[in-house]
mmCIF file of C-alpha atoms in Angstrom:
data_model
loop_
_atom_site.group_PDB
_atom_site.id
_atom_site.type_symbol
_atom_site.label_atom_id
_atom_site.label_comp_id
_atom_site.label_asym_id
_atom_site.label_seq_id
_atom_site.Cartn_x
_atom_site.Cartn_y
_atom_site.Cartn_z
ATOM 1 C CA MET A 1 -6.229 -6.095 -23.802
ATOM 2 C CA MET A 2 -6.401 -9.881 -23.723
ATOM 3 C CA LEU A 3 -8.160 -11.422 -20.763
ATOM 4 C CA PRO A 4 -8.768 -15.175 -21.128
ATOM 5 C CA SER A 5 -5.701 -16.494 -19.297
ATOM 6 C CA SER A 6 -3.626 -15.851 -16.155
ATOM 7 C CA ALA A 7 -0.686 -14.557 -18.196
ATOM 8 C CA ALA A 8 -2.958 -12.209 -20.093
ATOM 9 C CA ILE A 9 -4.498 -10.974 -16.852
ATOM 10 C CA SER A 10 -1.019 -10.198 -15.463
ATOM 11 C CA SER A 11 -0.245 -8.084 -18.526
ATOM 12 C CA ALA A 12 -3.626 -6.429 -18.363
ATOM 13 C CA THR A 13 -3.072 -5.639 -14.694
ATOM 14 C CA MET A 14 0.002 -3.582 -15.539
ATOM 15 C CA MET A 15 -1.824 -1.713 -18.301
ATOM 16 C CA LEU A 16 -4.757 -0.995 -15.988
ATOM 17 C CA LEU A 17 -2.391 0.243 -13.280
ATOM 18 C CA LEU A 18 -0.567 2.619 -15.633
ATOM 19 C CA LEU A 19 -3.790 4.002 -17.044
ATOM 20 C CA SER A 20 -5.407 4.460 -13.625
ATOM 21 C CA ARG A 21 -2.386 6.365 -12.323
ATOM 22 C CA ALA A 22 -2.257 8.648 -15.345
ATOM 23 C CA SER A 23 -5.928 9.459 -14.964
ATOM 24 C CA ALA A 24 -5.660 10.008 -11.209
ATOM 25 C CA PHE A 25 -3.387 13.022 -11.646
ATOM 26 C CA THR A 26 -5.795 14.819 -14.003
ATOM 27 C CA LYS A 27 -9.131 14.157 -12.342
ATOM 28 C CA PRO A 28 -10.056 13.143 -8.769
ATOM 29 C CA THR A 29 -11.374 9.586 -8.521
ATOM 30 C CA ALA A 30 -12.618 7.387 -5.715
ATOM 31 C CA SER A 31 -9.992 5.609 -3.617
ATOM 32 C CA LEU A 32 -9.110 2.333 -5.262
ATOM 33 C CA HIS A 33 -9.377 0.363 -2.030
ATOM 34 C CA GLN A 34 -13.015 1.466 -1.766
ATOM 35 C CA ILE A 35 -13.948 -0.449 -4.906
ATOM 36 C CA ARG A 36 -12.024 -3.656 -4.258
ATOM 37 C CA HIS A 37 -13.528 -7.029 -5.071
ATOM 38 C CA GLN A 38 -16.237 -8.086 -2.590
ATOM 39 C CA SER A 39 -17.337 -11.584 -3.666
ATOM 40 C CA SER A 40 -17.490 -14.531 -1.265
ATOM 41 C CA GLN A 41 -16.511 -12.434 1.774
ATOM 42 C CA GLN A 42 -18.939 -14.325 3.990
ATOM 43 C CA LEU A 43 -16.682 -17.392 3.779
ATOM 44 C CA PHE A 44 -13.501 -15.724 4.870
ATOM 45 C CA ALA A 45 -11.983 -13.780 7.732
ATOM 46 C CA SER A 46 -11.702 -10.173 6.579
ATOM 47 C CA THR A 47 -9.236 -7.518 7.673
ATOM 48 C CA THR A 48 -9.155 -4.103 6.046
ATOM 49 C CA THR A 49 -5.884 -2.228 6.276
ATOM 50 C CA ASN A 50 -6.159 1.472 5.565
ATOM 51 C CA ILE A 51 -2.990 3.420 4.791
ATOM 52 C CA SER A 52 -2.873 7.163 5.396
ATOM 53 C CA PHE A 53 -0.207 9.617 4.237
ATOM 54 C CA ASP A 54 -1.837 12.802 5.505
ATOM 55 C CA PRO A 55 0.823 14.658 7.564
ATOM 56 C CA SER A 56 -1.849 16.700 9.362
ATOM 57 C CA ILE A 57 -3.326 13.639 11.073
ATOM 58 C CA ASP A 58 -1.856 13.045 14.509
ATOM 59 C CA VAL A 59 -2.273 9.448 15.648
ATOM 60 C CA ARG A 60 0.493 9.427 18.214
ATOM 61 C CA GLU A 61 -1.871 9.004 21.153
ATOM 62 C CA LYS A 62 -3.805 6.200 19.422
ATOM 63 C CA ALA A 63 -0.963 4.170 17.949
ATOM 64 C CA THR A 64 -0.008 0.923 19.664
ATOM 65 C CA SER A 65 3.320 0.619 17.869
ATOM 66 C CA THR A 66 5.785 2.738 15.921
ATOM 67 C CA LEU A 67 8.256 1.765 13.202
ATOM 68 C CA VAL A 68 11.171 4.034 12.335
ATOM 69 C CA ILE A 69 12.766 3.139 8.999
ATOM 70 C CA GLY A 70 15.938 4.516 7.474
ATOM 71 C CA ARG A 71 19.515 3.868 6.609
ATOM 72 C CA HIS A 72 21.659 2.968 9.596
ATOM 73 C CA SER A 73 23.561 6.253 9.493
ATOM 74 C CA THR A 74 20.358 8.290 9.213
ATOM 75 C CA LEU A 75 18.759 6.532 12.176
ATOM 76 C CA LYS A 76 21.775 7.450 14.282
ATOM 77 C CA SER A 77 21.312 11.140 13.466
ATOM 78 C CA LEU A 78 17.615 10.923 14.351
ATOM 79 C CA ILE A 79 18.288 9.213 17.693
ATOM 80 C CA GLU A 80 20.719 11.968 18.641
ATOM 81 C CA GLN A 81 17.922 14.562 18.407
ATOM 82 C CA GLN A 82 16.619 13.895 21.899
ATOM 83 C CA ASP A 83 14.678 17.162 22.052
ATOM 84 C CA SER A 84 12.452 15.875 19.224
ATOM 85 C CA TYR A 85 11.409 12.622 20.877
ATOM 86 C CA VAL A 86 8.062 13.868 22.161
ATOM 87 C CA SER A 87 7.078 15.526 18.883
ATOM 88 C CA LEU A 88 8.036 12.394 16.944
ATOM 89 C CA PHE A 89 6.769 9.614 19.189
ATOM 90 C CA GLY A 90 4.232 11.300 21.469
ATOM 91 C CA PHE A 91 6.265 10.134 24.463
ATOM 92 C CA ARG A 92 9.895 10.227 25.551
ATOM 93 C CA PRO A 93 11.701 6.878 25.240
ATOM 94 C CA HIS A 94 14.958 6.730 27.148
ATOM 95 C CA PRO A 95 17.876 7.708 24.873
ATOM 96 C CA ASP A 96 19.940 4.784 26.140
ATOM 97 C CA ILE A 97 17.260 2.361 24.948
ATOM 98 C CA LEU A 98 17.290 3.782 21.437
ATOM 99 C CA SER A 99 21.073 3.875 21.355
ATOM 100 C CA SER A 100 21.284 0.242 22.434
ATOM 101 C CA MET A 101 18.738 -0.758 19.784
ATOM 102 C CA HIS A 102 20.715 1.082 17.127
ATOM 103 C CA GLU A 103 23.980 -0.553 18.189
ATOM 104 C CA SER A 104 22.382 -3.998 17.988
ATOM 105 C CA ILE A 105 21.590 -3.647 14.291
ATOM 106 C CA SER A 106 24.060 -3.392 11.443
ATOM 107 C CA GLY A 107 24.397 -0.956 8.580
ATOM 108 C CA ASN A 108 25.600 -3.740 6.315
ATOM 109 C CA GLN A 109 22.249 -5.486 6.016
ATOM 110 C CA ALA A 110 18.530 -4.833 6.392
ATOM 111 C CA THR A 111 17.544 -5.745 9.928
ATOM 112 C CA SER A 112 15.364 -4.558 12.796
ATOM 113 C CA SER A 113 15.260 -4.314 16.561
ATOM 114 C CA HIS A 114 12.203 -3.765 18.722
ATOM 115 C CA VAL A 115 11.423 -3.152 22.359
ATOM 116 C CA ILE A 116 8.329 -2.576 24.481
ATOM 117 C CA VAL A 117 8.734 0.823 26.103
ATOM 118 C CA PRO A 118 6.662 2.667 28.725
ATOM 119 C CA THR A 119 4.960 5.764 27.352
ATOM 120 C CA VAL A 120 6.231 8.202 29.967
ATOM 121 C CA GLY A 121 6.367 11.915 29.268
ATOM 122 C CA PRO A 122 3.871 14.703 28.627
ATOM 123 C CA ALA A 123 1.586 12.462 26.592
ATOM 124 C CA ILE A 124 -1.600 11.031 28.044
ATOM 125 C CA PRO A 125 -0.716 7.774 29.870
ATOM 126 C CA ARG A 126 -1.482 4.697 27.790
ATOM 127 C CA PRO A 127 -0.371 1.054 27.573
ATOM 128 C CA PRO A 128 3.259 0.215 26.800
ATOM 129 C CA HIS A 129 4.284 0.865 23.223
ATOM 130 C CA ARG A 130 6.080 -1.361 20.717
ATOM 131 C CA LEU A 131 8.931 0.643 19.187
ATOM 132 C CA THR A 132 10.871 -0.802 16.252
ATOM 133 C CA LEU A 133 13.972 0.463 14.467
ATOM 134 C CA CYS A 134 14.274 -0.849 10.915
ATOM 135 C CA SER A 135 17.751 -0.337 9.542
ATOM 136 C CA LEU A 136 18.445 -0.346 5.803
ATOM 137 C CA ARG A 137 21.835 -0.805 4.200
ATOM 138 C CA ASN A 138 24.065 2.269 4.170
ATOM 139 C CA LYS A 139 25.383 1.286 0.747
ATOM 140 C CA VAL A 140 23.688 -0.614 -2.074
ATOM 141 C CA THR A 141 24.698 -1.651 -5.571
ATOM 142 C CA ARG A 142 23.938 0.647 -8.476
ATOM 143 C CA HIS A 143 21.068 -1.652 -9.512
ATOM 144 C CA ASN A 144 19.069 -1.028 -6.325
ATOM 145 C CA HIS A 145 17.120 1.899 -4.947
ATOM 146 C CA PRO A 146 19.258 3.772 -2.369
ATOM 147 C CA LEU A 147 16.683 2.961 0.311
ATOM 148 C CA SER A 148 16.494 -0.755 -0.561
ATOM 149 C CA LEU A 149 12.768 -0.809 -1.298
ATOM 150 C CA HIS A 150 12.438 -4.606 -1.421
ATOM 151 C CA SER A 151 14.089 -4.845 1.986
ATOM 152 C CA MET A 152 11.829 -2.080 3.248
ATOM 153 C CA THR A 153 8.751 -4.090 2.271
ATOM 154 C CA ASP A 154 10.077 -7.184 4.043
ATOM 155 C CA LEU A 155 10.955 -5.253 7.206
ATOM 156 C CA VAL A 156 7.550 -3.591 7.398
ATOM 157 C CA LYS A 157 5.735 -6.874 6.796
ATOM 158 C CA SER A 158 7.667 -8.665 9.542
ATOM 159 C CA SER A 159 7.616 -5.800 12.049
ATOM 160 C CA VAL A 160 3.952 -4.765 12.068
ATOM 161 C CA LYS A 161 2.314 -6.858 14.761
ATOM 162 C CA GLY A 162 -1.163 -6.871 16.262
ATOM 163 C CA LYS A 163 -4.307 -5.126 15.090
ATOM 164 C CA GLY A 164 -4.001 -1.636 16.574
ATOM 165 C CA PRO A 165 -3.055 1.594 14.789
ATOM 166 C CA VAL A 166 0.555 1.664 13.623
ATOM 167 C CA ARG A 167 2.811 4.612 12.850
ATOM 168 C CA ILE A 168 5.524 4.177 10.249
ATOM 169 C CA MET A 169 8.119 6.941 10.066
ATOM 170 C CA VAL A 170 10.448 6.840 7.070
ATOM 171 C CA CYS A 171 13.657 8.871 6.903
ATOM 172 C CA VAL A 172 13.798 9.928 3.241
ATOM 173 C CA GLU A 173 16.825 12.230 3.577
ATOM 174 C CA ASP A 174 15.432 14.986 1.284
ATOM 175 C CA GLU A 175 16.721 13.232 -1.832
ATOM 176 C CA TYR A 176 14.221 10.616 -2.891
ATOM 177 C CA PRO A 177 10.668 10.866 -4.334
ATOM 178 C CA LEU A 178 8.007 9.601 -1.968
ATOM 179 C CA GLY A 179 5.997 7.618 -4.541
ATOM 180 C CA PRO A 180 8.302 4.566 -4.807
ATOM 181 C CA ILE A 181 8.745 4.477 -1.033
ATOM 182 C CA ALA A 182 4.983 4.553 -0.468
ATOM 183 C CA GLY A 183 4.588 1.767 -3.015
ATOM 184 C CA ALA A 184 7.121 -0.373 -1.162
ATOM 185 C CA ILE A 185 5.294 0.100 2.142
ATOM 186 C CA SER A 186 1.879 -0.631 0.633
ATOM 187 C CA ARG A 187 3.103 -3.985 -0.733
ATOM 188 C CA ALA A 188 3.401 -5.155 2.874
ATOM 189 C CA PHE A 189 -0.394 -4.839 3.297
ATOM 190 C CA PRO A 190 -2.125 -6.781 0.500
ATOM 191 C CA VAL A 191 -5.843 -6.279 0.004
ATOM 192 C CA PHE A 192 -6.716 -9.768 -1.221
ATOM 193 C CA ASN A 193 -7.321 -12.255 1.587
ATOM 194 C CA ARG A 194 -8.728 -15.752 1.503
ATOM 195 C CA LYS A 195 -7.887 -16.976 4.984
ATOM 196 C CA THR A 196 -10.820 -18.971 6.283
ATOM 197 C CA LYS A 197 -12.569 -18.103 9.503
ATOM 198 C CA SER A 198 -11.849 -20.105 12.595
ATOM 199 C CA LYS A 199 -14.185 -22.976 13.416
ATOM 200 C CA LYS A 200 -15.405 -21.092 16.492
ATOM 201 C CA ALA A 201 -16.289 -18.037 14.443
ATOM 202 C CA ASP A 202 -17.924 -20.204 11.787
ATOM 203 C CA ALA A 203 -20.037 -22.092 14.325
ATOM 204 C CA GLY A 204 -20.875 -18.955 16.251
ATOM 205 C CA GLU A 205 -20.381 -18.241 19.924
ATOM 206 C CA ASP A 206 -22.863 -16.735 22.341
ATOM 207 C CA GLY A 207 -25.600 -16.744 19.723
ATOM 208 C CA ASP A 208 -23.770 -14.602 17.181
ATOM 209 C CA ASN A 209 -24.696 -17.013 14.330
ATOM 210 C CA GLY A 210 -21.084 -17.111 13.226
ATOM 211 C CA GLU A 211 -21.127 -13.553 11.943
ATOM 212 C CA GLU A 212 -17.771 -11.840 12.153
ATOM 213 C CA GLU A 213 -17.350 -8.111 11.812
ATOM 214 C CA GLU A 214 -14.704 -6.867 9.429
ATOM 215 C CA GLU A 215 -11.582 -5.845 11.285
ATOM 216 C CA GLU A 216 -9.937 -2.566 10.401
ATOM 217 C CA ARG A 217 -6.324 -1.627 10.926
ATOM 218 C CA MET A 218 -4.887 1.844 10.424
ATOM 219 C CA ILE A 219 -1.374 2.389 9.101
ATOM 220 C CA HIS A 220 -0.239 5.995 9.253
ATOM 221 C CA VAL A 221 2.917 6.810 7.270
ATOM 222 C CA THR A 222 5.001 9.890 8.011
ATOM 223 C CA PHE A 223 8.041 10.942 6.003
ATOM 224 C CA LEU A 224 10.952 12.672 7.727
ATOM 225 C CA ASP A 225 13.608 14.815 6.072
ATOM 226 C CA SER A 226 17.309 14.797 6.944
ATOM 227 C CA LYS A 227 16.676 17.047 9.952
ATOM 228 C CA GLY A 228 13.917 14.871 11.368
ATOM 229 C CA ARG A 229 11.112 17.218 10.303
ATOM 230 C CA VAL A 230 7.819 15.932 8.912
ATOM 231 C CA VAL A 231 7.570 16.280 5.130
ATOM 232 C CA LYS A 232 4.414 18.223 4.239
ATOM 233 C CA ASN A 233 4.897 18.852 0.521
ATOM 234 C CA GLU A 234 1.389 18.391 -0.884
ATOM 235 C CA VAL A 235 2.527 17.286 -4.350
ATOM 236 C CA GLU A 236 4.844 14.646 -2.925
ATOM 237 C CA ILE A 237 2.245 13.415 -0.428
ATOM 238 C CA ASN A 238 -0.347 13.086 -3.187
ATOM 239 C CA ALA A 239 2.148 11.168 -5.331
ATOM 240 C CA ALA A 240 2.766 8.811 -2.398
ATOM 241 C CA ARG A 241 -0.960 8.267 -1.900
ATOM 242 C CA GLU A 242 -1.630 7.547 -5.583
ATOM 243 C CA ALA A 243 1.382 5.239 -5.906
ATOM 244 C CA ALA A 244 0.310 3.229 -2.857
ATOM 245 C CA GLU A 245 -3.264 2.800 -4.080
ATOM 246 C CA GLY A 246 -2.050 1.845 -7.546
ATOM 247 C CA VAL A 247 0.323 -0.776 -6.163
ATOM 248 C CA ARG A 248 -2.371 -2.226 -3.908
ATOM 249 C CA LEU A 249 -4.746 -2.406 -6.878
ATOM 250 C CA ALA A 250 -2.151 -4.244 -8.971
ATOM 251 C CA CYS A 251 -1.379 -6.632 -6.100
ATOM 252 C CA ARG A 252 -5.061 -7.394 -5.545
ATOM 253 C CA LEU A 253 -5.687 -8.137 -9.224
ATOM 254 C CA THR A 254 -2.583 -10.317 -9.365
ATOM 255 C CA ASP A 255 -3.401 -12.203 -6.157
ATOM 256 C CA THR A 256 -7.087 -12.805 -6.864
ATOM 257 C CA HIS A 257 -7.791 -16.392 -7.906
ATOM 258 C CA PRO A 258 -8.616 -16.909 -11.598
ATOM 259 C CA GLU A 259 -11.981 -18.457 -10.773
ATOM 260 C CA GLU A 260 -12.931 -15.119 -9.180
ATOM 261 C CA LEU A 261 -11.150 -12.677 -11.471
ATOM 262 C CA THR A 262 -12.550 -13.984 -14.735
ATOM 263 C CA SER A 263 -12.389 -12.033 -17.977
ATOM 264 C CA THR A 264 -15.865 -10.663 -17.204
ATOM 265 C CA ALA A 265 -14.875 -9.657 -13.672
ATOM 266 C CA PHE A 266 -11.710 -7.992 -14.907
ATOM 267 C CA ALA A 267 -13.670 -5.976 -17.441
ATOM 268 C CA GLN A 268 -16.001 -4.888 -14.629
ATOM 269 C CA GLU A 269 -12.951 -3.688 -12.693
ATOM 270 C CA CYS A 270 -12.158 -1.407 -15.623
ATOM 271 C CA HIS A 271 -15.677 0.001 -15.621
ATOM 272 C CA ASP A 272 -15.669 0.490 -11.850
ATOM 273 C CA LEU A 273 -12.521 2.554 -12.139
ATOM 274 C CA PHE A 274 -13.300 4.682 -15.159
ATOM 275 C CA ASP A 275 -17.038 4.869 -15.883
ATOM 276 C CA GLU A 276 -17.181 8.235 -14.088
ATOM 277 C CA ASP A 277 -13.971 9.501 -15.695
ATOM 278 C CA ASP A 278 -14.466 11.594 -18.820
ATOM 279 C CA THR A 279 -10.837 11.186 -19.869
ATOM 280 C CA VAL A 280 -11.136 7.420 -20.343
ATOM 281 C CA THR A 281 -13.330 5.569 -22.836
ATOM 282 C CA ILE A 282 -13.876 1.803 -22.758
ATOM 283 C CA GLU A 283 -14.767 -0.490 -25.645
ATOM 284 C CA GLU A 284 -15.340 -4.238 -25.364
ATOM 285 C CA ILE A 285 -15.282 -6.961 -28.006
ATOM 286 C CA VAL A 286 -16.766 -10.148 -26.549
ATOM 287 C CA GLY A 287 -17.264 -13.770 -27.578
ATOM 288 C CA GLU A 288 -18.209 -14.514 -31.184
ATOM 289 C CA GLU A 289 -17.654 -10.892 -32.132
ATOM 290 C CA LEU A 290 -13.925 -11.458 -31.643
ATOM 291 C CA LYS A 291 -13.962 -14.200 -34.268
ATOM 292 C CA GLU A 292 -15.984 -12.065 -36.655
ATOM 293 C CA LYS A 293 -13.546 -9.166 -36.364
ATOM 294 C CA GLY A 294 -10.460 -11.268 -36.942
ATOM 295 C CA TYR A 295 -9.212 -11.743 -33.369
ATOM 296 C CA GLY A 296 -8.890 -15.488 -33.803
ATOM 297 C CA GLY A 297 -6.051 -15.893 -31.317
ATOM 298 C CA ILE A 298 -7.951 -14.331 -28.429
ATOM 299 C CA TYR A 299 -11.146 -16.134 -29.389
ATOM 300 C CA ASN A 300 -9.619 -19.617 -29.669
ATOM 301 C CA VAL A 301 -7.559 -19.334 -26.491
ATOM 302 C CA GLY A 302 -10.491 -18.142 -24.395
ATOM 303 C CA LYS A 303 -13.472 -19.981 -25.870
ATOM 304 C CA GLY A 304 -13.063 -22.993 -23.564
ATOM 305 C CA ALA A 305 -13.391 -20.937 -20.384
ATOM 306 C CA THR A 306 -16.569 -20.551 -18.334
ATOM 307 C CA GLU A 307 -16.622 -16.844 -19.220
ATOM 308 C CA PRO A 308 -16.433 -15.652 -22.847
ATOM 309 C CA PRO A 309 -13.124 -14.355 -24.227
ATOM 310 C CA ARG A 310 -12.948 -10.600 -24.151
ATOM 311 C CA LEU A 311 -10.892 -7.750 -25.555
ATOM 312 C CA VAL A 312 -11.079 -4.542 -23.523
ATOM 313 C CA ILE A 313 -9.798 -1.385 -25.183
ATOM 314 C CA MET A 314 -9.287 1.597 -22.881
ATOM 315 C CA THR A 315 -8.323 4.951 -24.359
ATOM 316 C CA TYR A 316 -6.949 7.781 -22.275
ATOM 317 C CA ASP A 317 -7.549 11.275 -23.674
ATOM 318 C CA PRO A 318 -5.925 13.806 -21.340
ATOM 319 C CA PRO A 319 -7.339 17.321 -21.075
ATOM 320 C CA LYS A 320 -5.804 19.843 -23.463
ATOM 321 C CA ASP A 321 -4.478 22.000 -20.631
ATOM 322 C CA VAL A 322 -2.440 19.009 -19.410
ATOM 323 C CA LEU A 323 -0.915 18.487 -22.836
ATOM 324 C CA THR A 324 0.039 22.169 -23.167
ATOM 325 C CA GLU A 325 1.604 22.531 -19.721
ATOM 326 C CA GLU A 326 5.284 23.456 -19.826
#
């Protein structure tokens, strides 16, 4: 794996992602977002977005907004199930409101409609709720995912507002694996952030010395089948969770500035991921050793950088019982 340039790092990112996902299904590892890069955080505003796919967690009473995503025709079927409103939303929005929202969006393009609704019903009274319908195309070309994953990412990114807990309900129609859908949603919440703090926060107000606590936002994703029931298949949910963490890892490594994600830092990322994993071994060839072993291309390209050129070799050796599974 060649790590002295941005192009090389992009290629290495993909290899690291593939290897980390393969290993994740054979041995439990720490959540990837827990080991994300931490340098220079004191200079920047920091917001941590946690994404949950656990169907047993009920955040209806805590959520400040809800997104319902699906193809236009599928959303219509869901809206017609008025008896399920409370179990889905935690409150009972007026059917006419949902019908009007659905009529205002088209099945010929990816679009959304939102409204602030009162949370009346059997649920505990709470502030008004932001409810958004995100409609995907009913028909797509053969080159696209049936649920228009790129459009799904854009809709989620533009529709999630504020800092409170958010529920995202995706109508998967029983036909499509959850992993790619979870990956599309996770792309809307990048981990890497270099937005600077406001001048007020930097100067400090009321004697706080400019310290700013890290903000946390919770995104809870629920998948619905064609009948509007929550999908609870453990294998599928785990695949969704692993795909989302892998995508967020790849996005963070791609987005991180080269002066931060140097060849040395990238190699450390590999060790952070796999040092505790017996199925992965890591070997490094660094600096002058590259030249001595005949890797002149890597050595000459990277020798002018502030960090030495580096070749990282990661080998995945799956357990024998995995290889013999039918």
